[in-house]
C-alpha cells in the first residue's frame, strides 16, 4: 500500500530535448508550468501539541528537502480565520492546498473554492465529508481506536479489575477521525459490555477536543458514577491528561488506566509515571512526507496512484493510510529513537529515574 506513493506516475519521455511544455494547452501540462507552492492550514495548537511540534516541523522538513515553496498557517480553532487564511493562500498563488479541517462544512467550502480556482487539494489527517479533496493522507484511524480499546483492556487485566466500569472521553463530534477512533475502540469494548464482562460508564464527546473542557466533563462523569470509574478510554493524550488531573485530585491516578494518542511529551511522561496506560504513536514524519510528495506531484500536473481509496459517500477518495503503533511504558523509548520527541524533552529531572527504569538511555 505504501509502495504506491513512491511510484512517480509516468510523465512521458522528452524526445525532443525541449524543456518546457508551455506550448501545450492541456490542463495537466499547463499545471506543470507553475512553480509549486504549497499552502497548509493546521487546525489549532491546543487540541493536541502535535500540530505545532510535529506536523509543522515535519512538513517544513519535507518541503525544504524537496526545495519547494510553502506557507504553513494555523487557524487556532477559528472557522472564519480558517476561510480567510485559505482565501489569502489562493490569492497568494498556492498551487496546492493541504487542510486539516475544523469541521466538514467549512472544510468543504475551502476545498470547493480552491478547486474552482485550479488549486490542487489534499485532506491532511482529517477527511472532509462531502468534500472534494483530490487525496486524503492520514493513518488507519479505526486501527488507532482498536489499539486504544485493546490497550485499555490489557491494562485493566493487569490491574486485576473485575467487571470494570469504563468511561469514554471521545474526540470532537465534528472530526471524522473521532468517529473512526470510536468505531475502533467500540469494536473491542462493546462485546465486553454486551457480555457484562465490563460495565459501560458515562460517555461524552469533547467539543473541539478542548482539553480544559475535558477535565470538567470527566469530573462530572466521576460524580455521576459515584467515584467508581475503573478505566478511561480517552481519545488522545490531551483528553487523557485532563482525566488524569481529576483522578489526581481524587487520589485515583495510577489506579485507573487511561488511554491516549499522539505520543506527546506529556502523554509519554504520564505513561512513565504510571498514570497513563498507553498512547498511540503515529509517525507524523511519514504522514507529512506522503502529503508533501502528493502536493508536489499535483502542482506539477502529475497524478500519483496511491493504490488505495477511502469511501466518502459515493466518492472513492485516493488515500494514503499509514499504520499507527501502540506504545506502553517499555516502548516509550521507540518514540524517542524515531526522533519524534527528544530524550531531553521527556526525561526532565522529575522523570530521569523513570526514564532510566524504562530503558531510555
Ligand atoms: C488527530 C489526532 C489529534 C486530534 C486533536 C485528530 O484529528 O488525528 O492526532 O489528537 O485530532 O487535534
GROMACS .gro file of C-alpha atoms and ligand atoms in nm:
model
  373
    1UNK     CA    1   0.000   0.000   0.000
    2UNK     CA    2   0.282   0.241   0.079
    3UNK     CA    3   0.459   0.141  -0.238
    4UNK     CA    4   0.208   0.337  -0.440
    5UNK     CA    5   0.314   0.674  -0.308
    6UNK     CA    6   0.672   0.613  -0.403
    7UNK     CA    7   0.582   0.544  -0.763
    8UNK     CA    8   0.604   0.854  -0.971
    9UNK     CA    9   0.347   0.850  -1.247
   10UNK     CA   10   0.500   0.830  -1.590
   11UNK     CA   11   0.513   1.177  -1.737
   12UNK     CA   12   0.618   1.075  -2.086
   13UNK     CA   13   0.958   1.079  -2.248
   14UNK     CA   14   1.110   1.402  -2.366
   15UNK     CA   15   1.241   1.304  -2.706
   16UNK     CA   16   1.298   1.649  -2.845
   17UNK     CA   17   1.519   1.772  -2.569
   18UNK     CA   18   1.278   2.057  -2.517
   19UNK     CA   19   1.242   2.152  -2.153
   20UNK     CA   20   0.917   2.339  -2.145
   21UNK     CA   21   0.564   2.234  -2.201
   22UNK     CA   22   0.445   2.593  -2.238
   23UNK     CA   23   0.310   2.544  -2.587
   24UNK     CA   24   0.081   2.268  -2.475
   25UNK     CA   25  -0.254   2.388  -2.353
   26UNK     CA   26  -0.377   2.064  -2.195
   27UNK     CA   27  -0.483   2.115  -1.833
   28UNK     CA   28  -0.221   1.894  -1.674
   29UNK     CA   29   0.065   2.030  -1.876
   30UNK     CA   30  -0.046   2.385  -1.800
   31UNK     CA   31  -0.020   2.300  -1.431
   32UNK     CA   32   0.333   2.176  -1.491
   33UNK     CA   33   0.440   2.526  -1.589
   34UNK     CA   34   0.350   2.669  -1.248
   35UNK     CA   35   0.611   2.689  -0.974
   36UNK     CA   36   0.490   2.463  -0.696
   37UNK     CA   37   0.388   2.645  -0.381
   38UNK     CA   38   0.211   2.457  -0.107
   39UNK     CA   39  -0.028   2.606   0.146
   40UNK     CA   40  -0.106   2.420   0.467
   41UNK     CA   41  -0.375   2.510   0.719
   42UNK     CA   42  -0.333   2.348   1.060
   43UNK     CA   43  -0.640   2.341   1.289
   44UNK     CA   44  -0.524   2.478   1.626
   45UNK     CA   45  -0.245   2.444   1.877
   46UNK     CA   46  -0.440   2.334   2.184
   47UNK     CA   47  -0.634   2.018   2.099
   48UNK     CA   48  -0.302   1.839   2.060
   49UNK     CA   49   0.060   1.950   2.076
   50UNK     CA   50   0.128   1.758   1.755
   51UNK     CA   51   0.015   2.025   1.509
   52UNK     CA   52   0.286   2.271   1.606
   53UNK     CA   53   0.553   2.038   1.745
   54UNK     CA   54   0.533   1.757   1.489
   55UNK     CA   55   0.327   1.843   1.181
   56UNK     CA   56   0.471   2.189   1.125
   57UNK     CA   57   0.824   2.061   1.183
   58UNK     CA   58   0.797   1.755   0.958
   59UNK     CA   59   0.608   1.936   0.681
   60UNK     CA   60   0.879   2.204   0.676
   61UNK     CA   61   1.140   1.930   0.667
   62UNK     CA   62   0.970   1.763   0.367
   63UNK     CA   63   0.914   2.088   0.176
   64UNK     CA   64   1.271   2.203   0.233
   65UNK     CA   65   1.410   1.867   0.122
   66UNK     CA   66   1.205   1.897  -0.198
   67UNK     CA   67   1.310   2.260  -0.238
   68UNK     CA   68   0.951   2.374  -0.277
   69UNK     CA   69   0.792   2.698  -0.160
   70UNK     CA   70   0.538   2.675   0.121
   71UNK     CA   71   0.321   2.866   0.362
   72UNK     CA   72   0.204   2.691   0.680
   73UNK     CA   73  -0.055   2.864   0.897
   74UNK     CA   74  -0.264   2.773   1.198
   75UNK     CA   75  -0.635   2.865   1.219
   76UNK     CA   76  -0.632   2.845   1.603
   77UNK     CA   77  -0.972   2.673   1.608
   78UNK     CA   78  -1.140   2.971   1.437
   79UNK     CA   79  -1.353   2.871   1.137
   80UNK     CA   80  -1.370   3.226   1.000
   81UNK     CA   81  -0.993   3.258   1.025
   82UNK     CA   82  -0.963   2.920   0.852
   83UNK     CA   83  -1.153   3.051   0.549
   84UNK     CA   84  -0.967   3.382   0.547
   85UNK     CA   85  -0.632   3.203   0.551
   86UNK     CA   86  -0.746   2.981   0.262
   87UNK     CA   87  -0.857   3.285   0.058
   88UNK     CA   88  -0.524   3.456   0.120
   89UNK     CA   89  -0.331   3.146   0.022
   90UNK     CA   90  -0.529   3.108  -0.301
   91UNK     CA   91  -0.476   3.477  -0.385
   92UNK     CA   92  -0.111   3.434  -0.290
   93UNK     CA   93  -0.069   3.177  -0.565
   94UNK     CA   94  -0.051   2.840  -0.392
   95UNK     CA   95  -0.065   2.554  -0.641
   96UNK     CA   96  -0.173   2.302  -0.378
   97UNK     CA   97  -0.364   2.344  -0.055
   98UNK     CA   98  -0.349   2.095   0.232
   99UNK     CA   99  -0.606   2.134   0.508
  100UNK     CA  100  -0.679   1.983   0.847
  101UNK     CA  101  -1.045   2.081   0.864
  102UNK     CA  102  -1.216   2.215   1.176
  103UNK     CA  103  -1.540   2.065   1.053
  104UNK     CA  104  -1.661   1.923   0.724
  105UNK     CA  105  -1.877   2.227   0.641
  106UNK     CA  106  -1.603   2.490   0.635
  107UNK     CA  107  -1.356   2.232   0.505
  108UNK     CA  108  -1.580   2.167   0.205
  109UNK     CA  109  -1.627   2.538   0.133
  110UNK     CA  110  -1.250   2.588   0.130
  111UNK     CA  111  -1.179   2.280  -0.085
  112UNK     CA  112  -1.451   2.366  -0.338
  113UNK     CA  113  -1.323   2.720  -0.371
  114UNK     CA  114  -0.964   2.605  -0.419
  115UNK     CA  115  -1.078   2.355  -0.680
  116UNK     CA  116  -1.272   2.622  -0.869
  117UNK     CA  117  -0.952   2.828  -0.884
  118UNK     CA  118  -0.745   2.538  -1.020
  119UNK     CA  119  -0.566   2.476  -0.690
  120UNK     CA  120  -0.490   2.112  -0.609
  121UNK     CA  121  -0.627   1.991  -0.274
  122UNK     CA  122  -0.539   1.739  -0.007
  123UNK     CA  123  -0.723   1.643   0.310
  124UNK     CA  124  -0.442   1.613   0.561
  125UNK     CA  125  -0.511   1.383   0.858
  126UNK     CA  126  -0.888   1.453   0.866
  127UNK     CA  127  -1.125   1.356   0.585
  128UNK     CA  128  -1.368   1.632   0.486
  129UNK     CA  129  -1.704   1.457   0.448
  130UNK     CA  130  -1.879   1.552   0.126
  131UNK     CA  131  -1.563   1.738   0.027
  132UNK     CA  132  -1.366   1.748  -0.294
  133UNK     CA  133  -1.002   1.688  -0.196
  134UNK     CA  134  -0.803   1.503  -0.460
  135UNK     CA  135  -0.623   1.299  -0.196
  136UNK     CA  136  -0.661   1.205   0.169
  137UNK     CA  137  -0.345   1.136   0.369
  138UNK     CA  138  -0.380   1.002   0.722
  139UNK     CA  139  -0.338   0.696   0.942
  140UNK     CA  140  -0.566   0.399   0.962
  141UNK     CA  141  -0.780   0.572   1.222
  142UNK     CA  142  -1.008   0.282   1.301
  143UNK     CA  143  -0.695   0.086   1.390
  144UNK     CA  144  -0.589   0.376   1.617
  145UNK     CA  145  -0.914   0.324   1.810
  146UNK     CA  146  -0.873  -0.052   1.811
  147UNK     CA  147  -0.526  -0.017   1.966
  148UNK     CA  148  -0.677   0.209   2.234
  149UNK     CA  149  -0.953  -0.042   2.315
  150UNK     CA  150  -0.704  -0.330   2.327
  151UNK     CA  151  -0.462  -0.121   2.534
  152UNK     CA  152  -0.726  -0.031   2.791
  153UNK     CA  153  -0.832  -0.392   2.823
  154UNK     CA  154  -0.471  -0.509   2.862
  155UNK     CA  155  -0.415  -0.254   3.142
  156UNK     CA  156  -0.743  -0.344   3.314
  157UNK     CA  157  -0.642  -0.710   3.311
  158UNK     CA  158  -0.301  -0.620   3.457
  159UNK     CA  159  -0.478  -0.434   3.739
  160UNK     CA  160  -0.691  -0.740   3.802
  161UNK     CA  161  -1.008  -0.535   3.753
  162UNK     CA  162  -1.335  -0.727   3.795
  163UNK     CA  163  -1.630  -0.604   3.590
  164UNK     CA  164  -1.466  -0.265   3.549
  165UNK     CA  165  -1.670   0.047   3.479
  166UNK     CA  166  -1.528   0.213   3.167
  167UNK     CA  167  -1.598   0.573   3.073
  168UNK     CA  168  -1.539   0.736   2.734
  169UNK     CA  169  -1.395   1.076   2.651
  170UNK     CA  170  -1.449   1.088   2.274
  171UNK     CA  171  -1.293   1.343   2.041
  172UNK     CA  172  -1.468   1.634   1.875
  173UNK     CA  173  -1.807   1.549   1.726
  174UNK     CA  174  -1.712   1.749   1.415
  175UNK     CA  175  -1.393   1.550   1.349
  176UNK     CA  176  -1.445   1.245   1.127
  177UNK     CA  177  -1.137   1.091   1.290
  178UNK     CA  178  -1.316   1.093   1.626
  179UNK     CA  179  -1.593   0.884   1.468
  180UNK     CA  180  -1.335   0.639   1.332
  181UNK     CA  181  -1.146   0.617   1.662
  182UNK     CA  182  -1.473   0.537   1.841
  183UNK     CA  183  -1.564   0.272   1.584
  184UNK     CA  184  -1.224   0.115   1.656
  185UNK     CA  185  -1.249   0.110   2.034
  186UNK     CA  186  -1.615   0.011   2.028
  187UNK     CA  187  -1.520  -0.292   1.819
  188UNK     CA  188  -1.309  -0.412   2.112
  189UNK     CA  189  -1.509  -0.286   2.411
  190UNK     CA  190  -1.872  -0.319   2.305
  191UNK     CA  191  -1.862  -0.700   2.303
  192UNK     CA  192  -1.727  -0.680   2.660
  193UNK     CA  193  -2.013  -0.450   2.766
  194UNK     CA  194  -2.261  -0.680   2.594
  195UNK     CA  195  -2.125  -0.989   2.770
  196UNK     CA  196  -2.124  -0.795   3.102
  197UNK     CA  197  -1.750  -0.853   3.141
  198UNK     CA  198  -1.721  -0.473   3.153
  199UNK     CA  199  -1.976  -0.211   3.257
  200UNK     CA  200  -2.034   0.088   3.031
  201UNK     CA  201  -1.988   0.409   3.231
  202UNK     CA  202  -2.056   0.767   3.122
  203UNK     CA  203  -1.968   0.865   2.764
  204UNK     CA  204  -1.916   1.219   2.634
  205UNK     CA  205  -1.774   1.381   2.323
  206UNK     CA  206  -1.539   1.672   2.392
  207UNK     CA  207  -1.619   1.973   2.169
  208UNK     CA  208  -1.317   2.075   1.957
  209UNK     CA  209  -1.109   1.830   2.161
  210UNK     CA  210  -1.088   2.109   2.423
  211UNK     CA  211  -0.857   1.974   2.695
  212UNK     CA  212  -0.979   2.220   2.962
  213UNK     CA  213  -1.342   2.131   2.898
  214UNK     CA  214  -1.246   1.763   2.908
  215UNK     CA  215  -1.139   1.799   3.272
  216UNK     CA  216  -1.478   1.946   3.366
  217UNK     CA  217  -1.656   1.676   3.170
  218UNK     CA  218  -1.454   1.399   3.333
  219UNK     CA  219  -1.514   1.543   3.680
  220UNK     CA  220  -1.888   1.528   3.607
  221UNK     CA  221  -1.851   1.170   3.484
  222UNK     CA  222  -1.679   1.070   3.806
  223UNK     CA  223  -1.952   1.233   4.015
  224UNK     CA  224  -2.222   1.069   3.807
  225UNK     CA  225  -2.055   0.729   3.857
  226UNK     CA  226  -2.025   0.790   4.235
  227UNK     CA  227  -1.648   0.785   4.205
  228UNK     CA  228  -1.648   0.437   4.053
  229UNK     CA  229  -1.475   0.458   3.717
  230UNK     CA  230  -1.215   0.186   3.667
  231UNK     CA  231  -1.086   0.272   3.321
  232UNK     CA  232  -1.099   0.572   3.089
  233UNK     CA  233  -1.095   0.547   2.713
  234UNK     CA  234  -0.962   0.895   2.633
  235UNK     CA  235  -0.927   0.957   2.259
  236UNK     CA  236  -0.598   1.148   2.276
  237UNK     CA  237  -0.321   1.240   2.519
  238UNK     CA  238  -0.470   1.584   2.591
  239UNK     CA  239  -0.804   1.436   2.694
  240UNK     CA  240  -0.621   1.164   2.885
  241UNK     CA  241  -0.419   1.422   3.076
  242UNK     CA  242  -0.741   1.606   3.161
  243UNK     CA  243  -0.884   1.286   3.312
  244UNK     CA  244  -0.556   1.218   3.495
  245UNK     CA  245  -0.564   1.567   3.651
  246UNK     CA  246  -0.907   1.490   3.802
  247UNK     CA  247  -0.800   1.139   3.906
  248UNK     CA  248  -0.503   1.301   4.085
  249UNK     CA  249  -0.738   1.535   4.271
  250UNK     CA  250  -0.922   1.225   4.390
  251UNK     CA  251  -0.606   1.023   4.462
  252UNK     CA  252  -0.707   0.772   4.198
  253UNK     CA  253  -0.426   0.829   3.948
  254UNK     CA  254  -0.226   0.517   3.874
  255UNK     CA  255  -0.518   0.301   3.988
  256UNK     CA  256  -0.740   0.381   3.691
  257UNK     CA  257  -0.590   0.312   3.348
  258UNK     CA  258  -0.633   0.593   3.096
  259UNK     CA  259  -0.559   0.574   2.723
  260UNK     CA  260  -0.433   0.838   2.483
  261UNK     CA  261  -0.299   0.910   2.138
  262UNK     CA  262  -0.024   1.120   1.975
  263UNK     CA  263   0.278   1.018   2.186
  264UNK     CA  264   0.303   1.373   2.315
  265UNK     CA  265   0.575   1.460   2.565
  266UNK     CA  266   0.310   1.495   2.835
  267UNK     CA  267   0.147   1.165   2.739
  268UNK     CA  268   0.478   0.979   2.743
  269UNK     CA  269   0.562   1.128   3.083
  270UNK     CA  270   0.219   1.022   3.214
  271UNK     CA  271   0.294   0.669   3.091
  272UNK     CA  272   0.635   0.663   3.259
  273UNK     CA  273   0.473   0.785   3.583
  274UNK     CA  274   0.220   0.501   3.564
  275UNK     CA  275  -0.074   0.742   3.538
  276UNK     CA  276  -0.148   0.661   3.173
  277UNK     CA  277  -0.181   0.311   3.035
  278UNK     CA  278  -0.076   0.367   2.674
  279UNK     CA  279  -0.069   0.605   2.383
  280UNK     CA  280  -0.085   0.558   2.007
  281UNK     CA  281   0.218   0.671   1.814
  282UNK     CA  282   0.157   0.799   1.464
  283UNK     CA  283   0.478   0.868   1.272
  284UNK     CA  284   0.387   1.217   1.156
  285UNK     CA  285   0.716   1.245   0.966
  286UNK     CA  286   0.584   0.981   0.722
  287UNK     CA  287   0.242   1.144   0.703
  288UNK     CA  288   0.400   1.480   0.621
  289UNK     CA  289   0.631   1.326   0.363
  290UNK     CA  290   0.349   1.139   0.188
  291UNK     CA  291   0.133   1.451   0.174
  292UNK     CA  292   0.422   1.665   0.056
  293UNK     CA  293   0.507   1.418  -0.224
  294UNK     CA  294   0.146   1.422  -0.343
  295UNK     CA  295   0.113   1.801  -0.322
  296UNK     CA  296   0.430   1.849  -0.527
  297UNK     CA  297   0.319   1.594  -0.787
  298UNK     CA  298  -0.021   1.762  -0.817
  299UNK     CA  299   0.143   2.101  -0.860
  300UNK     CA  300   0.338   1.957  -1.150
  301UNK     CA  301   0.025   1.817  -1.307
  302UNK     CA  302   0.120   1.461  -1.222
  303UNK     CA  303  -0.119   1.211  -1.074
  304UNK     CA  304   0.018   0.950  -0.841
  305UNK     CA  305  -0.153   0.622  -0.778
  306UNK     CA  306  -0.181   0.566  -0.404
  307UNK     CA  307  -0.312   0.214  -0.454
  308UNK     CA  308  -0.593   0.270  -0.206
  309UNK     CA  309  -0.917   0.464  -0.173
  310UNK     CA  310  -1.146   0.562   0.112
  311UNK     CA  311  -1.522   0.596   0.065
  312UNK     CA  312  -1.683   0.933   0.129
  313UNK     CA  313  -2.046   0.875   0.043
  314UNK     CA  314  -2.036   0.768  -0.323
  315UNK     CA  315  -1.690   0.909  -0.382
  316UNK     CA  316  -1.374   0.697  -0.373
  317UNK     CA  317  -1.103   0.927  -0.244
  318UNK     CA  318  -0.746   0.819  -0.336
  319UNK     CA  319  -0.577   0.778   0.000
  320UNK     CA  320  -0.257   0.705   0.184
  321UNK     CA  321  -0.326   0.546   0.523
  322UNK     CA  322  -0.026   0.484   0.744
  323UNK     CA  323   0.000   0.234   1.029
  324UNK     CA  324  -0.027   0.350   1.393
  325UNK     CA  325   0.154   0.180   1.680
  326UNK     CA  326   0.055   0.124   2.043
  327UNK     CA  327   0.311   0.249   2.298
  328UNK     CA  328   0.342   0.125   2.656
  329UNK     CA  329   0.598   0.203   2.926
  330UNK     CA  330   0.855  -0.036   2.780
  331UNK     CA  331   0.827   0.109   2.428
  332UNK     CA  332   0.835   0.481   2.510
  333UNK     CA  333   1.197   0.453   2.402
  334UNK     CA  334   1.091   0.365   2.046
  335UNK     CA  335   0.922   0.704   2.003
  336UNK     CA  336   1.241   0.878   2.112
  337UNK     CA  337   1.454   0.656   1.886
  338UNK     CA  338   1.230   0.755   1.594
  339UNK     CA  339   1.312   1.124   1.653
  340UNK     CA  340   0.951   1.222   1.727
  341UNK     CA  341   1.035   1.364   2.070
  342UNK     CA  342   1.374   1.400   2.231
  343UNK     CA  343   1.508   1.238   2.544
  344UNK     CA  344   1.572   1.588   2.682
  345UNK     CA  345   1.204   1.679   2.641
  346UNK     CA  346   1.071   1.362   2.805
  347UNK     CA  347   1.340   1.287   3.060
  348UNK     CA  348   1.345   1.609   3.260
  349UNK     CA  349   1.476   1.594   3.617
  350UNK     CA  350   1.145   1.469   3.758
  351UNK     CA  351   1.139   1.183   3.505
  352UNK     CA  352   1.509   1.093   3.498
  353UNK     CA  353   1.479   0.782   3.715
  354UNK     CA  354   1.158   0.668   3.542
  355UNK     CA  355   1.334   0.709   3.207
  356UNK     CA  356   1.631   0.503   3.320
  357UNK     CA  357   1.394   0.234   3.454
  358UNK     CA  358   1.220   0.227   3.116
  359UNK     CA  359   1.549   0.167   2.939
  360UNK     CA  360   1.578   0.515   2.791
  361UNK     CA  361   1.949   0.582   2.783
  362LIG     C1  362  -0.595   1.379   1.507
  362LIG     C2  363  -0.532   1.348   1.640
  362LIG     C3  364  -0.543   1.469   1.732
  362LIG     C4  365  -0.685   1.526   1.736
  362LIG     C5  366  -0.693   1.657   1.810
  362LIG     C6  367  -0.737   1.427   1.527
  362LIG     O1  368  -0.800   1.453   1.407
  362LIG     O2  369  -0.591   1.265   1.424
  362LIG     O3  370  -0.396   1.312   1.622
  362LIG     O4  371  -0.506   1.435   1.862
  362LIG     O5  372  -0.733   1.545   1.605
  362LIG     O6  373  -0.618   1.755   1.750
   0.00000   0.00000   0.00000
